[in-house]
Amino acid sequence: MHQALKEAVSICKILLRNGYDAHVINAPLQELLINARQGKNVPITIDIACEPDAETLFKLFPQATPDDVVHAIARLEENGILFRFHPLEANIAGHPELSLLRVTQGMAERMPPAMRRRMRISGIDGAAPPNDAYEGFADVTDGSIRLLGLPDETLRHNYLLAIRALRFAANFDVPIEPNTWMAIVRAAIPVLDYVPATDIMEEWRKVAAESMHRFVKLLYDAHILQGLIPEIAGLACVVQQNDKGEINGNVLEHTLKCMRLYPEEGPHYDWLGTMAMLFHDVGKLYTAEYFDGRWTYYQHHRVGAKVTRRILRRLHFDLADTDLICHLVNQHMRFHFMMTDRGIRRFRAMGETARLIAMARADLLSREDSFTSFNHNMKYLGRAEMPEQLLEPLLNGNEIMEVTNLSPGPQVGTIRDALLEAQQNGLIADREGAIDFVRGYAARENAAS
């Protein structure tokens, strides 16, 4: 081993003793480069990959200085040898072979042309992670989302760019360039293998609620959704029916349409509500049953809430967001059924009523179902703001007839309505007052006739 490499190993040991990983980058190749310079007036340069940042290196090696070479973080000259320090970590979402830095920019420049051609050096592996969200992409002004260079090779260095490309396409509502799209489809399995779920969700959270349906559709078309959330992808195999028993495609298509309608017709920019819309029918995958010529999905909302919790735990969702989304999935059917005053009051007490109403509206619009029950419940919502004791009179019809000696007829209903109105206006507070009011009202009616 050349003396310069031995000194580089000594520097690595200093870093290791201080708790930082380090190694000489591709030592065999660097020894070849040193031998290739024999007889030439070219200084010896050794590249080292290490864990600490520049500030830490300056403390450990006071003679070290910043370096202006691409991706190098510091330089140190000792005994006529130039040591260059490079970041140890390759991008976490890159291909595993790229986790070991093999060729730096400086090493490539020191190679003789014949060696460069023989090794097919056209780019530098192990480049530092991009610090710009748009790095690796061509300008979107050309009307499409396109990865720079060879898309397959670009993705190998950072498979997270595949998810980012889908995010850009969804948010900007522009197509993905064909070669980039095929590279993403080919990389579907590596994306799932090497990109952490937390990183995928960090990109997903940057998708606008109004664009979420496009993003999920792109995930499905790229065969990424099938591995990330197979429970949602499986909805493409479940038949969607409306209340009349008419088949309207599959449940995934219905879900995507609901995700589009929810922020359009309901709360705008509501990312969590739109995410709940994604999961609202996931229980149909587990409850679908075909009987007597019709599909049924009994209790799919309850089953779906449990499945959703399992999925969100797998995706490392915040506990509070998980509880909210599961609550919305569990209760999303409440507003579909005609409710009494008591039912409306229980509904309001559940919380998140605005989101649940918006989910019901989007669901009905997507299925083109009847709004009869929905409209009835909307009217009763105003009544629910009144105290419960003001919704019914203190005396029913039989009691009114007993107090006034009236026979059954329209007059009893008129008195009942007048009594309820008086209660709501605060004129009557107890049963005794109601009896006096009814007797007086009946006496006036009889006197007038």
PDB file of C-alpha atoms in Angstrom, residues 235-348:
ATOM      1  CA  LEU A 235     -60.996  -1.487  -4.240  1.00  0.00           C
ATOM      2  CA  ALA A 236     -60.563  -1.541  -8.023  1.00  0.00           C
ATOM      3  CA  CYS A 237     -61.839  -5.134  -7.824  1.00  0.00           C
ATOM      4  CA  VAL A 238     -64.950  -4.259  -5.771  1.00  0.00           C
ATOM      5  CA  VAL A 239     -68.188  -3.393  -7.570  1.00  0.00           C
ATOM      6  CA  GLN A 240     -69.761  -0.006  -6.804  1.00  0.00           C
ATOM      7  CA  GLN A 241     -73.572   0.166  -6.622  1.00  0.00           C
ATOM      8  CA  ASN A 242     -75.958   3.022  -5.841  1.00  0.00           C
ATOM      9  CA  ASP A 243     -79.107   2.781  -3.722  1.00  0.00           C
ATOM     10  CA  LYS A 244     -81.089   1.618  -6.756  1.00  0.00           C
ATOM     11  CA  GLY A 245     -78.784  -1.345  -7.277  1.00  0.00           C
ATOM     12  CA  GLU A 246     -77.259   0.169 -10.415  1.00  0.00           C
ATOM     13  CA  ILE A 247     -73.573  -0.657 -10.978  1.00  0.00           C
ATOM     14  CA  ASN A 248     -71.380   2.445 -11.362  1.00  0.00           C
ATOM     15  CA  GLY A 249     -67.899   1.081 -11.999  1.00  0.00           C
ATOM     16  CA  ASN A 250     -65.703   0.027  -9.081  1.00  0.00           C
ATOM     17  CA  VAL A 251     -65.193   1.384  -5.576  1.00  0.00           C
ATOM     18  CA  LEU A 252     -61.761   2.855  -6.342  1.00  0.00           C
ATOM     19  CA  GLU A 253     -63.232   4.963  -9.149  1.00  0.00           C
ATOM     20  CA  HIS A 254     -66.004   6.056  -6.779  1.00  0.00           C
ATOM     21  CA  THR A 255     -63.418   6.902  -4.091  1.00  0.00           C
ATOM     22  CA  LEU A 256     -61.340   9.046  -6.452  1.00  0.00           C
ATOM     23  CA  LYS A 257     -64.466  10.912  -7.560  1.00  0.00           C
ATOM     24  CA  CYS A 258     -65.415  11.520  -3.913  1.00  0.00           C
ATOM     25  CA  MET A 259     -61.907  12.854  -3.245  1.00  0.00           C
ATOM     26  CA  ARG A 260     -62.357  15.334  -6.088  1.00  0.00           C
ATOM     27  CA  LEU A 261     -65.824  16.427  -4.986  1.00  0.00           C
ATOM     28  CA  TYR A 262     -65.066  16.747  -1.261  1.00  0.00           C
ATOM     29  CA  PRO A 263     -62.843  19.864  -1.423  1.00  0.00           C
ATOM     30  CA  GLU A 264     -64.813  21.266  -4.358  1.00  0.00           C
ATOM     31  CA  GLU A 265     -68.207  21.096  -2.642  1.00  0.00           C
ATOM     32  CA  GLY A 266     -67.139  21.173   1.015  1.00  0.00           C
ATOM     33  CA  PRO A 267     -64.180  22.417   3.089  1.00  0.00           C
ATOM     34  CA  HIS A 268     -61.461  23.791   0.805  1.00  0.00           C
ATOM     35  CA  TYR A 269     -57.804  22.884   1.419  1.00  0.00           C
ATOM     36  CA  ASP A 270     -58.868  20.213   3.953  1.00  0.00           C
ATOM     37  CA  TRP A 271     -56.054  17.675   3.595  1.00  0.00           C
ATOM     38  CA  LEU A 272     -57.154  15.446   6.497  1.00  0.00           C
ATOM     39  CA  GLY A 273     -60.788  15.429   5.372  1.00  0.00           C
ATOM     40  CA  THR A 274     -59.746  14.454   1.848  1.00  0.00           C
ATOM     41  CA  MET A 275     -57.537  11.703   3.274  1.00  0.00           C
ATOM     42  CA  ALA A 276     -60.568  10.419   5.225  1.00  0.00           C
ATOM     43  CA  MET A 277     -62.471  10.418   1.931  1.00  0.00           C
ATOM     44  CA  LEU A 278     -59.750   8.146   0.510  1.00  0.00           C
ATOM     45  CA  PHE A 279     -60.390   5.588   3.253  1.00  0.00           C
ATOM     46  CA  HIS A 280     -64.157   6.005   3.704  1.00  0.00           C
ATOM     47  CA  ASP A 281     -65.050   2.879   1.693  1.00  0.00           C
ATOM     48  CA  VAL A 282     -61.968   0.740   2.370  1.00  0.00           C
ATOM     49  CA  GLY A 283     -64.161  -1.531   4.510  1.00  0.00           C
ATOM     50  CA  LYS A 284     -66.086  -2.613   1.410  1.00  0.00           C
ATOM     51  CA  LEU A 285     -63.114  -4.771   0.447  1.00  0.00           C
ATOM     52  CA  TYR A 286     -63.727  -6.845   3.594  1.00  0.00           C
ATOM     53  CA  THR A 287     -67.535  -6.757   3.776  1.00  0.00           C
ATOM     54  CA  ALA A 288     -68.526  -7.183   0.108  1.00  0.00           C
ATOM     55  CA  GLU A 289     -71.045 -10.010  -0.311  1.00  0.00           C
ATOM     56  CA  TYR A 290     -73.092 -10.967  -3.354  1.00  0.00           C
ATOM     57  CA  PHE A 291     -76.562 -12.308  -2.574  1.00  0.00           C
ATOM     58  CA  ASP A 292     -79.802 -12.527  -4.530  1.00  0.00           C
ATOM     59  CA  GLY A 293     -78.429 -10.548  -7.465  1.00  0.00           C
ATOM     60  CA  ARG A 294     -77.136  -7.628  -5.384  1.00  0.00           C
ATOM     61  CA  TRP A 295     -73.913  -6.574  -3.678  1.00  0.00           C
ATOM     62  CA  THR A 296     -74.030  -5.621  -0.003  1.00  0.00           C
ATOM     63  CA  TYR A 297     -71.386  -4.021   2.254  1.00  0.00           C
ATOM     64  CA  TYR A 298     -73.008  -4.141   5.677  1.00  0.00           C
ATOM     65  CA  GLN A 299     -71.072  -2.331   8.437  1.00  0.00           C
ATOM     66  CA  HIS A 300     -68.317  -1.377   6.024  1.00  0.00           C
ATOM     67  CA  HIS A 301     -67.850   1.917   7.878  1.00  0.00           C
ATOM     68  CA  ARG A 302     -67.058   0.202  11.184  1.00  0.00           C
ATOM     69  CA  VAL A 303     -64.752  -2.355   9.605  1.00  0.00           C
ATOM     70  CA  GLY A 304     -63.178   0.379   7.496  1.00  0.00           C
ATOM     71  CA  ALA A 305     -62.296   2.465  10.558  1.00  0.00           C
ATOM     72  CA  LYS A 306     -60.337  -0.443  12.036  1.00  0.00           C
ATOM     73  CA  VAL A 307     -58.576  -1.160   8.747  1.00  0.00           C
ATOM     74  CA  THR A 308     -57.753   2.533   8.359  1.00  0.00           C
ATOM     75  CA  ARG A 309     -56.131   2.636  11.791  1.00  0.00           C
ATOM     76  CA  ARG A 310     -53.918  -0.298  10.835  1.00  0.00           C
ATOM     77  CA  ILE A 311     -52.907   1.401   7.573  1.00  0.00           C
ATOM     78  CA  LEU A 312     -52.169   4.777   9.158  1.00  0.00           C
ATOM     79  CA  ARG A 313     -50.062   3.113  11.835  1.00  0.00           C
ATOM     80  CA  ARG A 314     -48.093   1.437   9.059  1.00  0.00           C
ATOM     81  CA  LEU A 315     -47.602   4.828   7.363  1.00  0.00           C
ATOM     82  CA  HIS A 316     -46.425   6.392  10.658  1.00  0.00           C
ATOM     83  CA  PHE A 317     -49.259   8.911  10.904  1.00  0.00           C
ATOM     84  CA  ASP A 318     -49.494  11.183  13.904  1.00  0.00           C
ATOM     85  CA  LEU A 319     -51.807   9.685  16.554  1.00  0.00           C
ATOM     86  CA  ALA A 320     -54.140  12.717  16.634  1.00  0.00           C
ATOM     87  CA  ASP A 321     -54.500  12.682  12.818  1.00  0.00           C
ATOM     88  CA  THR A 322     -55.105   8.929  12.919  1.00  0.00           C
ATOM     89  CA  ASP A 323     -57.870   9.323  15.498  1.00  0.00           C
ATOM     90  CA  LEU A 324     -59.527  12.076  13.444  1.00  0.00           C
ATOM     91  CA  ILE A 325     -59.451  10.163  10.146  1.00  0.00           C
ATOM     92  CA  CYS A 326     -60.708   6.946  11.770  1.00  0.00           C
ATOM     93  CA  HIS A 327     -63.535   8.877  13.452  1.00  0.00           C
ATOM     94  CA  LEU A 328     -64.612  10.318  10.091  1.00  0.00           C
ATOM     95  CA  VAL A 329     -64.493   6.897   8.423  1.00  0.00           C
ATOM     96  CA  ASN A 330     -66.455   5.297  11.263  1.00  0.00           C
ATOM     97  CA  GLN A 331     -69.217   7.936  11.239  1.00  0.00           C
ATOM     98  CA  HIS A 332     -69.409   8.820   7.543  1.00  0.00           C
ATOM     99  CA  MET A 333     -72.707   6.932   7.035  1.00  0.00           C
ATOM    100  CA  ARG A 334     -74.611   8.787   9.797  1.00  0.00           C
ATOM    101  CA  PHE A 335     -75.880  11.598   7.590  1.00  0.00           C
ATOM    102  CA  HIS A 336     -77.089   9.224   4.881  1.00  0.00           C
ATOM    103  CA  PHE A 337     -80.140   8.175   6.923  1.00  0.00           C
ATOM    104  CA  MET A 338     -83.148  10.333   7.836  1.00  0.00           C
ATOM    105  CA  MET A 339     -82.767  11.325  11.485  1.00  0.00           C
ATOM    106  CA  THR A 340     -85.175  12.546  14.156  1.00  0.00           C
ATOM    107  CA  ASP A 341     -84.454  15.504  16.421  1.00  0.00           C
ATOM    108  CA  ARG A 342     -82.821  13.147  18.878  1.00  0.00           C
ATOM    109  CA  GLY A 343     -80.726  11.575  16.127  1.00  0.00           C
ATOM    110  CA  ILE A 344     -79.576  14.984  14.898  1.00  0.00           C
ATOM    111  CA  ARG A 345     -78.580  15.959  18.439  1.00  0.00           C
ATOM    112  CA  ARG A 346     -76.524  12.792  18.819  1.00  0.00           C
ATOM    113  CA  PHE A 347     -74.938  13.489  15.437  1.00  0.00           C
ATOM    114  CA  ARG A 348     -73.947  17.023  16.466  1.00  0.00           C
TER     115      ARG A 348
END
